[in-house]
Short mmCIF file of C-alpha atoms and ligand atoms in Angstrom, two decimals:
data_model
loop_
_atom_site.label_atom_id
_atom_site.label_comp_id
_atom_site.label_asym_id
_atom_site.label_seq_id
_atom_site.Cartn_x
_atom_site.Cartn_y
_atom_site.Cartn_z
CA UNK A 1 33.69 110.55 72.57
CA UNK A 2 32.77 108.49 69.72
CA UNK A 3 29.42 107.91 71.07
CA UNK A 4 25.75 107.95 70.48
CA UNK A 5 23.80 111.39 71.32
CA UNK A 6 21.19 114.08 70.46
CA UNK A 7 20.93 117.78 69.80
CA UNK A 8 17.17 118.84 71.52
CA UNK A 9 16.25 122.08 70.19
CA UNK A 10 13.64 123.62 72.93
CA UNK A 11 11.47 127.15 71.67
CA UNK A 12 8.71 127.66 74.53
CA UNK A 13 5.60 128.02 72.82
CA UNK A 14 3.41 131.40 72.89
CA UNK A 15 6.80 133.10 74.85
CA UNK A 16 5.98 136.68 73.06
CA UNK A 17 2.52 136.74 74.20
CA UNK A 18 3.53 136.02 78.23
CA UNK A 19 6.09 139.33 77.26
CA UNK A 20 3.80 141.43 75.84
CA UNK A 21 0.87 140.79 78.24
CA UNK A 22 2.33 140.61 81.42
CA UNK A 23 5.54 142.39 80.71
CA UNK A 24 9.34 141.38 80.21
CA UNK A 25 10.08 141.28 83.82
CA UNK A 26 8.18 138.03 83.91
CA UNK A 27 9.14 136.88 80.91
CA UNK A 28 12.59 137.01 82.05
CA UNK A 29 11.83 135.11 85.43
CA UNK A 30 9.99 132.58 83.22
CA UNK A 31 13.32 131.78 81.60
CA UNK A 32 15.40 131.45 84.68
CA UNK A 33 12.84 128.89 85.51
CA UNK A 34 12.54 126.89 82.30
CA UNK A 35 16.50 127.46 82.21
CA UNK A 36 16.54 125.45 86.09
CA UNK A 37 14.12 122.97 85.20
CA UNK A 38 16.01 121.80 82.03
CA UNK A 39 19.34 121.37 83.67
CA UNK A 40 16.88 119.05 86.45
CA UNK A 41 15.75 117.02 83.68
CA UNK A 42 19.49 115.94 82.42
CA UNK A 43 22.39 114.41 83.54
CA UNK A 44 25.55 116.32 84.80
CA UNK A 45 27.99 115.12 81.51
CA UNK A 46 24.67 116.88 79.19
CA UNK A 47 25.08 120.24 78.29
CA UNK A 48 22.19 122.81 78.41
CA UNK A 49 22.60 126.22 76.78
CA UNK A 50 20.56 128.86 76.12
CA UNK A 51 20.87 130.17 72.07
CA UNK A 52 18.51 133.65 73.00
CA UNK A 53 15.08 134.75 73.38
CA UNK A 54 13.03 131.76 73.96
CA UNK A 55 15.50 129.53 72.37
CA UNK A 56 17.38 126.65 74.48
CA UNK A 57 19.44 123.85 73.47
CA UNK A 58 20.07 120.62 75.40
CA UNK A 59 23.28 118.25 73.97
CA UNK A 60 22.98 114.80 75.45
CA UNK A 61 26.39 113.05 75.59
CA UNK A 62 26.89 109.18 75.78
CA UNK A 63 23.34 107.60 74.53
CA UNK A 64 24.87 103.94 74.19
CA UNK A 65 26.53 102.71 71.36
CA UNK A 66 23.30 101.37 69.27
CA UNK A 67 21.84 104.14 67.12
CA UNK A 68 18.09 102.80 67.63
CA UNK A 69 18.58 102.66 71.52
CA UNK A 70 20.07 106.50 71.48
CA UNK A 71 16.99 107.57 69.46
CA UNK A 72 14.81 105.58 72.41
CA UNK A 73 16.52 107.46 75.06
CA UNK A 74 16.42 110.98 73.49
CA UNK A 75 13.15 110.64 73.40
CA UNK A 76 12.41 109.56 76.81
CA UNK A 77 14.28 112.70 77.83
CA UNK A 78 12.41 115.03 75.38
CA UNK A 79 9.39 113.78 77.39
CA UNK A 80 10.46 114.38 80.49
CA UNK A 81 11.02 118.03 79.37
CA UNK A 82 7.61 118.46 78.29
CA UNK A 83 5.97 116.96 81.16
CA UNK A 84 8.20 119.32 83.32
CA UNK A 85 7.34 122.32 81.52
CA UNK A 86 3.71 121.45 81.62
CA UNK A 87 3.87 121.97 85.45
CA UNK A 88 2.91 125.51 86.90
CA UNK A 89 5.58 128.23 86.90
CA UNK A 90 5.21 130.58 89.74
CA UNK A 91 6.32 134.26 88.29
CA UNK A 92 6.45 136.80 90.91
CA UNK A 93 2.91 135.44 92.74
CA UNK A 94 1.40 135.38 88.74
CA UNK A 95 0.50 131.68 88.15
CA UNK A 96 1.72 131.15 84.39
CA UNK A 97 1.21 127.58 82.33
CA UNK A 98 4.20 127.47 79.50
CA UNK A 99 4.38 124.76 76.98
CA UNK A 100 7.41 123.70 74.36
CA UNK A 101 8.00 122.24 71.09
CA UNK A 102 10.96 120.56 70.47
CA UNK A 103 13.02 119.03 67.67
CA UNK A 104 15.37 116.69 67.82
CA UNK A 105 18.61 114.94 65.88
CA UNK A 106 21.19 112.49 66.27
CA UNK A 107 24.37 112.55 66.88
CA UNK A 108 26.03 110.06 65.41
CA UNK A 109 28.98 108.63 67.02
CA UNK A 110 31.46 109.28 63.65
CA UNK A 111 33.95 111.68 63.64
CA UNK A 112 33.05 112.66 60.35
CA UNK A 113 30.06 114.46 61.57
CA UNK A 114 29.25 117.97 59.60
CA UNK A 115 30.69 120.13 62.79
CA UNK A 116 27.95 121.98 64.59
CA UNK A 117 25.78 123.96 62.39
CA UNK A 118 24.27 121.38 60.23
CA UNK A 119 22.99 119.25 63.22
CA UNK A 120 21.66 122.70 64.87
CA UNK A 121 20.00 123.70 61.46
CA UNK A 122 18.49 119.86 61.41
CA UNK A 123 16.62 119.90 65.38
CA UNK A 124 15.29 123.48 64.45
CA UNK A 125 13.88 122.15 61.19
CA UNK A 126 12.17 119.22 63.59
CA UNK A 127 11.64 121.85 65.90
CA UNK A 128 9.09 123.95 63.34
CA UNK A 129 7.84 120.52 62.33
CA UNK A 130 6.88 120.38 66.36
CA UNK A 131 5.22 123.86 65.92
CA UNK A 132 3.65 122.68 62.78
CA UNK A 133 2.26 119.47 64.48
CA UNK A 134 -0.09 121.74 67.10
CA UNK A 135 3.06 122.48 69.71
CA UNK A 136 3.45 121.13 73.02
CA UNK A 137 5.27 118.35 71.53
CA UNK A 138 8.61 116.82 70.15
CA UNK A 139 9.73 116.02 66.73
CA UNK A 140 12.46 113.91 65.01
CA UNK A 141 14.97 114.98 62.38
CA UNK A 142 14.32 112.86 59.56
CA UNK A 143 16.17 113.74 55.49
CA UNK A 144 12.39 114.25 54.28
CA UNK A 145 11.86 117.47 56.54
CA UNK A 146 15.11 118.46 54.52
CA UNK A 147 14.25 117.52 51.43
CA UNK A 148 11.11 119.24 51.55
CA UNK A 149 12.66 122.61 52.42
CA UNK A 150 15.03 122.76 49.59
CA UNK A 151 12.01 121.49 47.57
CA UNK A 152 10.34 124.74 48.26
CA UNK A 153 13.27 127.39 48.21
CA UNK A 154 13.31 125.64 45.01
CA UNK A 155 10.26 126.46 43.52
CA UNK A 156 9.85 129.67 45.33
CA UNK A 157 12.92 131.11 43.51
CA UNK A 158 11.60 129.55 40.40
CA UNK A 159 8.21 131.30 41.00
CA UNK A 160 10.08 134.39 40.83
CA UNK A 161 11.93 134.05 37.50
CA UNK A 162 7.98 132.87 36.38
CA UNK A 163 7.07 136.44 38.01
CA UNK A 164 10.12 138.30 35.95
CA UNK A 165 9.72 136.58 32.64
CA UNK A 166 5.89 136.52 32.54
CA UNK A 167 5.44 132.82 32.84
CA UNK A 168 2.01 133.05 34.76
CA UNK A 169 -1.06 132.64 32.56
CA UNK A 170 -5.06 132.94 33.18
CA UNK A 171 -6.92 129.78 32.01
CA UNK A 172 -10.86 130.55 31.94
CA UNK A 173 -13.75 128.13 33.05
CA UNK A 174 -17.02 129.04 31.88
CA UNK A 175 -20.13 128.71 34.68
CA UNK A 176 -23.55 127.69 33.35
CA UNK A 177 -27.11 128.23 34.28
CA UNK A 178 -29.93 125.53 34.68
CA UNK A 179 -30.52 125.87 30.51
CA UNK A 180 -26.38 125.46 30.17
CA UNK A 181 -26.20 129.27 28.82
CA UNK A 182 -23.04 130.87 30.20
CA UNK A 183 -22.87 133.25 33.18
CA UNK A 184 -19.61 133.98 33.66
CA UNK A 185 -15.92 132.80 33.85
CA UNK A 186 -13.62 131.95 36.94
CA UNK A 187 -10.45 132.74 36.32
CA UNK A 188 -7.83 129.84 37.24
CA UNK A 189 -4.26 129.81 37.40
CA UNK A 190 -1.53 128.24 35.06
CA UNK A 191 2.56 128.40 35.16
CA UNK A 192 3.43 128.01 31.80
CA UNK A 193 6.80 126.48 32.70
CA UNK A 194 9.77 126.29 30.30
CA UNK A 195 11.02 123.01 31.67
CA UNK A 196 7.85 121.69 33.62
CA UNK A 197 5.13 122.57 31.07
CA UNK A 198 1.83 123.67 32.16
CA UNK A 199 1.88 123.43 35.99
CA UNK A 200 -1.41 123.60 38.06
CA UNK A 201 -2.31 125.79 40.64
CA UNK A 202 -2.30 123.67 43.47
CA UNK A 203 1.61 122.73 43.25
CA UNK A 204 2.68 126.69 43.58
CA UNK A 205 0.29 128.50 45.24
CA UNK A 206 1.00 127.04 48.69
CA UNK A 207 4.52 127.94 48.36
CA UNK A 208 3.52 131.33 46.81
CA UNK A 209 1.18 131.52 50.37
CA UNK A 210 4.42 130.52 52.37
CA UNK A 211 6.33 133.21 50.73
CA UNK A 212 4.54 135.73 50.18
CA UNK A 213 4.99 135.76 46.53
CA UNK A 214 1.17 135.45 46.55
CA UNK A 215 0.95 138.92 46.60
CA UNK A 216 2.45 140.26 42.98
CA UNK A 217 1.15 136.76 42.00
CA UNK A 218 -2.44 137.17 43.06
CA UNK A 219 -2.09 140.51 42.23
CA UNK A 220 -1.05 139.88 38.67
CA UNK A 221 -4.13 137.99 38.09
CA UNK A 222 -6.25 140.64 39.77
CA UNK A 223 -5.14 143.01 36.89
CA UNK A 224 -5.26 140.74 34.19
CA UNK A 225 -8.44 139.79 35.16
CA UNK A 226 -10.09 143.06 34.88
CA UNK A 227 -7.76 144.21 31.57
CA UNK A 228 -9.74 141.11 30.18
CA UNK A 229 -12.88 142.56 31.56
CA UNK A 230 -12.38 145.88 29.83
CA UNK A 231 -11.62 143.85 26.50
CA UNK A 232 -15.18 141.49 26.63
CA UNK A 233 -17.16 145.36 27.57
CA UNK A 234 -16.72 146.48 24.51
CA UNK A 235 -18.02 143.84 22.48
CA UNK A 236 -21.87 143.26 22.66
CA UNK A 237 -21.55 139.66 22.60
CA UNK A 238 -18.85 139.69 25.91
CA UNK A 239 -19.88 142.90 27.87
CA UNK A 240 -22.57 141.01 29.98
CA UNK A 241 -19.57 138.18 31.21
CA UNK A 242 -18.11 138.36 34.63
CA UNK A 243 -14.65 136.92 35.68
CA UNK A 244 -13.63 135.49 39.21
CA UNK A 245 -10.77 135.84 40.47
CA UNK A 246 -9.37 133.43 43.58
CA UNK A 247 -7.95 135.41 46.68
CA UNK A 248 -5.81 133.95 49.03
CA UNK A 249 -6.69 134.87 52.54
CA UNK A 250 -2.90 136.25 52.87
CA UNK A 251 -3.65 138.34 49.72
CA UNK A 252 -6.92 139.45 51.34
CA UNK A 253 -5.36 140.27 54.89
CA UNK A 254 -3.01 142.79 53.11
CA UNK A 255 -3.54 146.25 54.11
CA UNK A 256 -3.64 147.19 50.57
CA UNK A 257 -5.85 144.79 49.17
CA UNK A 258 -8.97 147.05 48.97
CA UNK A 259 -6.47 150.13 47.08
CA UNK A 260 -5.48 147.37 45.03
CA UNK A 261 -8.75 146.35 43.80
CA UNK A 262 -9.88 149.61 43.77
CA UNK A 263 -7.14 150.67 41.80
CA UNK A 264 -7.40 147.59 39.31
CA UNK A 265 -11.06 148.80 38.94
CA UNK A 266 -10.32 152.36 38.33
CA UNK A 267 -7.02 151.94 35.74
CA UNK A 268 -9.24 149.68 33.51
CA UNK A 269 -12.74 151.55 33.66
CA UNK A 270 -14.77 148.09 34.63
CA UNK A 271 -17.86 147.87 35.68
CA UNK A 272 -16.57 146.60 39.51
CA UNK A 273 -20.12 144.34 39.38
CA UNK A 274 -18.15 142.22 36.70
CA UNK A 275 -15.79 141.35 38.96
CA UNK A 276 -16.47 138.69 41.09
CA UNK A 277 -14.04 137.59 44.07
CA UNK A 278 -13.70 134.42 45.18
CA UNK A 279 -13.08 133.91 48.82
CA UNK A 280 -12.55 130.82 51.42
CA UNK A 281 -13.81 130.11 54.36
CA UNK A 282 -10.78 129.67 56.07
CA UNK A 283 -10.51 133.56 56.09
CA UNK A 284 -13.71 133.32 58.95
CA UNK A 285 -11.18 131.39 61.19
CA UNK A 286 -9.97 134.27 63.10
CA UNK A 287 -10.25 138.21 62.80
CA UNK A 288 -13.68 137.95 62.08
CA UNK A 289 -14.55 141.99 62.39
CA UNK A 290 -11.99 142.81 60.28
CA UNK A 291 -12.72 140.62 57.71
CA UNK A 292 -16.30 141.48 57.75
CA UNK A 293 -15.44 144.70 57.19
CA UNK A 294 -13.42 144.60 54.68
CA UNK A 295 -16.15 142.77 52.97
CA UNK A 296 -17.88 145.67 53.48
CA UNK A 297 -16.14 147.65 52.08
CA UNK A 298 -15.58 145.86 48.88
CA UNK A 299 -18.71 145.35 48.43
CA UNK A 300 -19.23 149.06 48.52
CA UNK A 301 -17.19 149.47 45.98
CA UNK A 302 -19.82 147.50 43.64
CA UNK A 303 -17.96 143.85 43.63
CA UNK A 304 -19.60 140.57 43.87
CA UNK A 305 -18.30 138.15 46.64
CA UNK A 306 -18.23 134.87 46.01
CA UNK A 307 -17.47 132.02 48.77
CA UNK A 308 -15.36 129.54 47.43
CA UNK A 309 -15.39 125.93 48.44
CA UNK A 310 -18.14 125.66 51.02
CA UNK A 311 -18.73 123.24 53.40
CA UNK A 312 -15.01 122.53 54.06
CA UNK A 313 -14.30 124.62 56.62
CA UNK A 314 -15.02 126.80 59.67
CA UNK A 315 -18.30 128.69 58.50
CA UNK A 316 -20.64 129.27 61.32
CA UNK A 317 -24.39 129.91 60.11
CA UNK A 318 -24.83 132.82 61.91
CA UNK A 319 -21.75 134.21 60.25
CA UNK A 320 -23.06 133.57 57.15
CA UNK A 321 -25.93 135.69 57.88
CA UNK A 322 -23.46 138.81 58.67
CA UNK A 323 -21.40 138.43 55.37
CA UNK A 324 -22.26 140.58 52.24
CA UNK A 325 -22.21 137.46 50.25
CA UNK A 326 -23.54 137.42 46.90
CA UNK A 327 -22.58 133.85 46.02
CA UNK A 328 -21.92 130.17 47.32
CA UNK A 329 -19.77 127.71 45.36
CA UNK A 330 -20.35 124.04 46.85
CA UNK A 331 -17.12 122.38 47.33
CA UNK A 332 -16.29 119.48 44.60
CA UNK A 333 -15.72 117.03 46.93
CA UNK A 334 -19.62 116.83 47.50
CA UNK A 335 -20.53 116.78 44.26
CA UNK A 336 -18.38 114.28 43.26
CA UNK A 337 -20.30 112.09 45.56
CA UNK A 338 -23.67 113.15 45.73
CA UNK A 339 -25.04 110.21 43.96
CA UNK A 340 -23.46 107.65 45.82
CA UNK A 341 -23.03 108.97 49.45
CA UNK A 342 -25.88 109.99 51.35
CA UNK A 343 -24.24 112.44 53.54
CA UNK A 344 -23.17 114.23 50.48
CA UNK A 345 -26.68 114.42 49.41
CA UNK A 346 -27.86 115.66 52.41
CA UNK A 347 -25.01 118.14 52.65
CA UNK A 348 -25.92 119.79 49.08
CA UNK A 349 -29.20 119.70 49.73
CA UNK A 350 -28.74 121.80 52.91
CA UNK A 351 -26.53 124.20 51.58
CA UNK A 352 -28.93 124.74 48.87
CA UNK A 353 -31.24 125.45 51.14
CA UNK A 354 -29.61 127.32 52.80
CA UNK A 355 -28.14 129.41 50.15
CA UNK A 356 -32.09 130.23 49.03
CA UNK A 357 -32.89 130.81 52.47
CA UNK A 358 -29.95 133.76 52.73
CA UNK A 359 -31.20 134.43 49.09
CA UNK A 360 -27.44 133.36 47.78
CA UNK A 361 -27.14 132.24 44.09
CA UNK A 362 -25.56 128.86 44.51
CA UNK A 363 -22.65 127.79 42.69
CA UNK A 364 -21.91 123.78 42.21
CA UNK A 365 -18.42 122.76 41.51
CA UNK A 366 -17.05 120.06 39.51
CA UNK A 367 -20.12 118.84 37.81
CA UNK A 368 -18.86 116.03 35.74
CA UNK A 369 -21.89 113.99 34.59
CA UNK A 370 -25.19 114.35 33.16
CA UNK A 371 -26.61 112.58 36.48
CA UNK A 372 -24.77 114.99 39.22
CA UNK A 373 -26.21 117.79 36.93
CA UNK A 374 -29.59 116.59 37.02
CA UNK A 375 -29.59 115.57 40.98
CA UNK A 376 -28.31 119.31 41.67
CA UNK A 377 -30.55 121.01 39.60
CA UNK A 378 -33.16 119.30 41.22
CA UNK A 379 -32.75 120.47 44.10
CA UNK A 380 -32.98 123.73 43.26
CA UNK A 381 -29.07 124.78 42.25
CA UNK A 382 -28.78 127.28 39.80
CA UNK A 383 -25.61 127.52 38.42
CA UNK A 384 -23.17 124.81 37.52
CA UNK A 385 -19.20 124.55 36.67
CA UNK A 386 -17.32 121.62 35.53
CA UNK A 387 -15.89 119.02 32.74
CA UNK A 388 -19.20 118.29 31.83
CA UNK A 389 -19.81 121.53 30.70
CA UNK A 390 -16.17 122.72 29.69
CA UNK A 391 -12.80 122.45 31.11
CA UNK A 392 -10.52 125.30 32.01
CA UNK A 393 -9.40 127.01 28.55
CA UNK A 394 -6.64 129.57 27.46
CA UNK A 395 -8.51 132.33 26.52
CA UNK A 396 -8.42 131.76 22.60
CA UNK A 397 -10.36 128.61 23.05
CA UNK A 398 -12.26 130.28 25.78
CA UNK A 399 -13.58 132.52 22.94
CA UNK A 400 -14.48 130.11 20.82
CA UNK A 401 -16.12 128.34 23.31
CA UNK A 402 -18.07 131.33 23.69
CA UNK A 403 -18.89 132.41 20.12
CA UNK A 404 -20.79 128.42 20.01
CA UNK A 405 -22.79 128.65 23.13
CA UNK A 406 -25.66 130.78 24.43
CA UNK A 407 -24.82 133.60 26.94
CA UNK A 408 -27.37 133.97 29.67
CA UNK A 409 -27.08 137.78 29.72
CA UNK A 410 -28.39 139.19 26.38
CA UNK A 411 -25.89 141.15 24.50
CA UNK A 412 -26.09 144.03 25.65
CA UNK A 413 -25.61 147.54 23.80
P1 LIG B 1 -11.10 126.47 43.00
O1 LIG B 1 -11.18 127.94 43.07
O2 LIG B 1 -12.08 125.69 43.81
O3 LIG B 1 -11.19 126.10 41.45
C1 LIG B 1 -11.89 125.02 40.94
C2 LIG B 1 -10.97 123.91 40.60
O4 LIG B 1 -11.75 122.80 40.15
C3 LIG B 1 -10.02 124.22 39.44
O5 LIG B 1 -8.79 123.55 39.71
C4 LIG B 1 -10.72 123.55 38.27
O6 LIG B 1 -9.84 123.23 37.20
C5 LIG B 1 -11.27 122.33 38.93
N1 LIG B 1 -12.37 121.76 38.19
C6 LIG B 1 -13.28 122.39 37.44
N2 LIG B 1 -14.20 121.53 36.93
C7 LIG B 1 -13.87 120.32 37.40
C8 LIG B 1 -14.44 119.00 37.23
O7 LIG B 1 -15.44 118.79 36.56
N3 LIG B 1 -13.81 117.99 37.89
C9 LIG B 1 -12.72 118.19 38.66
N4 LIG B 1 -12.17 117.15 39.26
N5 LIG B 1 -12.15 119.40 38.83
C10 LIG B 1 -12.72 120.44 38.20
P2 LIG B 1 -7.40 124.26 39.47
O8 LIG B 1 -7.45 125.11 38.25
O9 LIG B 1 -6.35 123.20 39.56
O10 LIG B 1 -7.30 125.24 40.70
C11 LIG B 1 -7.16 124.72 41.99
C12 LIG B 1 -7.27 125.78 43.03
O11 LIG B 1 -6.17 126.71 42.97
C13 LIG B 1 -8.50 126.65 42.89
O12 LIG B 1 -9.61 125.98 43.42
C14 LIG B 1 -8.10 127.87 43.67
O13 LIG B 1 -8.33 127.65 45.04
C15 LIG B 1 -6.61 127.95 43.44
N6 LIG B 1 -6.34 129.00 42.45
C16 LIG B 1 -6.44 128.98 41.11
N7 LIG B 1 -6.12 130.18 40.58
C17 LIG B 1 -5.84 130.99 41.61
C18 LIG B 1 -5.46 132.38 41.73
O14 LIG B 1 -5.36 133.15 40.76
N8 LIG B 1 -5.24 132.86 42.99
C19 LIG B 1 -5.39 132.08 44.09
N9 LIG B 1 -5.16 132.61 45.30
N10 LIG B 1 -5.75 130.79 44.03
C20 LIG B 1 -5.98 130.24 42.80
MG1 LIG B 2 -12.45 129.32 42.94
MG1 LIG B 3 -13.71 125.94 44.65
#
């Protein structure tokens, strides 16, 4: 009609766990019942249609002829569908409380509008935005949402040509004990690009997370890793060095991630204490039993497990106690400030603690002057990375590095 409007896109939140707890039958009768109170919340001229599953879609005609007003009353709407849903559904004598998230776009009054599948594609991109924002809520199209999905089907299909063509290489920073000698390496991460240059880890592993390309990725790394291992045991100078290697909490869920390692370990003849794995926190937020024993099982196998990035995230002290931790790396954030902000202070100074309480070596992170060393030291930290010591290095440099500086473990053999 040459009008203002919007395109709602409705998706009930937590619709397959109503199904599968209380059965289909319900689940079912909970849509006829979101399905009635959606046509109560709009006017006779809107249409209200339901796309399958959990899916519905609401078209409001006629929002005015002023862009900014339409937007004003969409959103009044949206509200009033949330608020509705929010209200008690009776299912068969089971009380039930459902929740939405929904996304929603203009429609502008043009005729030159993109037909129907681009503004259905753009209020279920705001609609996962709505998901990604906690639920229960509504969310506006805006270009950015867009722009930011083809940004990462972008590099996701570029991270596969980087698998293919062997674009992925291991950068090594040394960690150092109280006298500076050198304990071991962490493995890190570097896309050797052939139009970016040397891209960090934190612009590709999130997408690599999102897609799953983690997996070969993390994988990869694994098994270069311990090839490297294997290399460094048979010189006396190398053999006592261990290498960490960061795993995502995707790569860890895998089924296979224990064969893999185990596999890793077997194919290059390692010594599986060398290998140390780096682990977050953020794996503790949920599936606790699982992940503690998986733990325990790689730690039966003979590796080291290292928690990576402490104090940022959902430990609980008690779980601490039931993890077969070898190792806790402070997170860099607090080191960066431990001079200057006394919460930081007292937050490395309890974790250092506590680490010696839970007898945990203690790892600090991104130790960049001669001041934070000092401070940590004195408090009883005993092993340090960072700039101050030595950047990540490609591996030739790495070996330099090495041949220059005291090892803590004596050469062995
Ligand atoms: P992380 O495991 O906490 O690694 C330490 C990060 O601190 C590295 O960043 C390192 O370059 C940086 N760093 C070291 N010393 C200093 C310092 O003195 N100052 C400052 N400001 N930073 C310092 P990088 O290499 O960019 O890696 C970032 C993160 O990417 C890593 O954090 C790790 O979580 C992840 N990552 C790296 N490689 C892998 C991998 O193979 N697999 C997985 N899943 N994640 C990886
Ligand atoms: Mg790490
Ligand atoms: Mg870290």
């Amino acid at each position: 009609a040459g009008r203002q409007g919007a395109l709602m896109f409705i998706d009930l939140d937590n619709f397959k766990v109503l199904n599968d707890t209380i059965g289909h039958h319900k689940g079912d009768l909970l849509l006829q019942k979101v399905a009635d109170r959606l046509m109560h919340c709009v006017r006779k001229t809107d249409t209200v249609a339901r796309l399958g599953g959990d899916e519905f879609v609401v078209m409001l005609n006629d929002l005015g002829d002023d862009p900014v007003v339409a937007e004003v009353r969409a959103r009044i709407v949206a509200e009033k569908v949330l608020t509705r849903l929010r209200e008690p559904f009776d299912l068969d004598g089971h009380r039930h409380f459902a929740t939405a998230s929904i996304g929603v776009t203009a429609l502008g009054g043009g005729a030159s509008d993109d037909g129907v599948s681009e503004p259905l594609k753009q209020a279920d991109l705001a609609m996962y935005q709505a998901k990604a924002m906690g639920r229960n809520t509504v969310c506006f199209f805006d270009p950015g949402m867009q722009a930011a999905v083809s940004a990462n089907a972008a590099v996701s299909a570029d991270l596969r040509i980087g698998l293919r063509d062997h674009q992925f290489v291991l950068y090594y920073q040394p960690l150092v004990d109280r006298e500076r000698r050198i304990a071991g390496v962490e493995a890190l991460l570097r896309w050797q690009h052939p139009a970016r240059g040397l891209v960090g880890p934190t612009e590709f592993i999130p997408v690599a997370e999102d897609t799953g390309l983690i997996l070969p990725l993390g994988q990869w790394a694994l098994e270069t890793a311990c090839a490297q291992l294997a290399v460094w045991a048979r010189s006396p100078q190398t053999a006592g060095l261990s290498i960490a290697v960061n795993v995502s909490v995707r790569q860890f869920r895998h089924p296979d991630f224990v064969d893999m390692v185990m596999a890793a370990i077997q194919s290059t003849g390692i010594a599986p204490q060398r290998l140390k794995l780096e682990l977050t926190e953020s794996l503790l937020a949920d599936r606790m039993e699982i992940t503690l024993a998986k733990m325990g099982t790689l730690k039966a196998l003979g590796v080291t497990l290292s928690l990576d990035d402490f104090g940022m995230g959902y430990s609980s002290l008690s779980l601490l106690k039931r993890m077969p931790l070898d190792q806790l790396k402070i997170d860099r954030s607090f080191v960066a400030d431990v001079l200057t902000d006394p919460n930081d202070d007292a937050i490395s100074r309890a974790i250092i603690a506590l680490a010696q309480s839970l007898n945990l070596e203690v790892v600090a992170e991104g130790v960049e002057t001669e001041a934070q060393f000092e401070f940590l030291a004195a408090q009883g930290c005993g092993f340090f990375q960072g700039h101050l010591f030595c950047p990540p290095l490609p591996l030739r440099q790495l070996e330099a590095f090495i041949e220059e500086t005291p090892l803590l473990t004596a050469p062995t053999r």
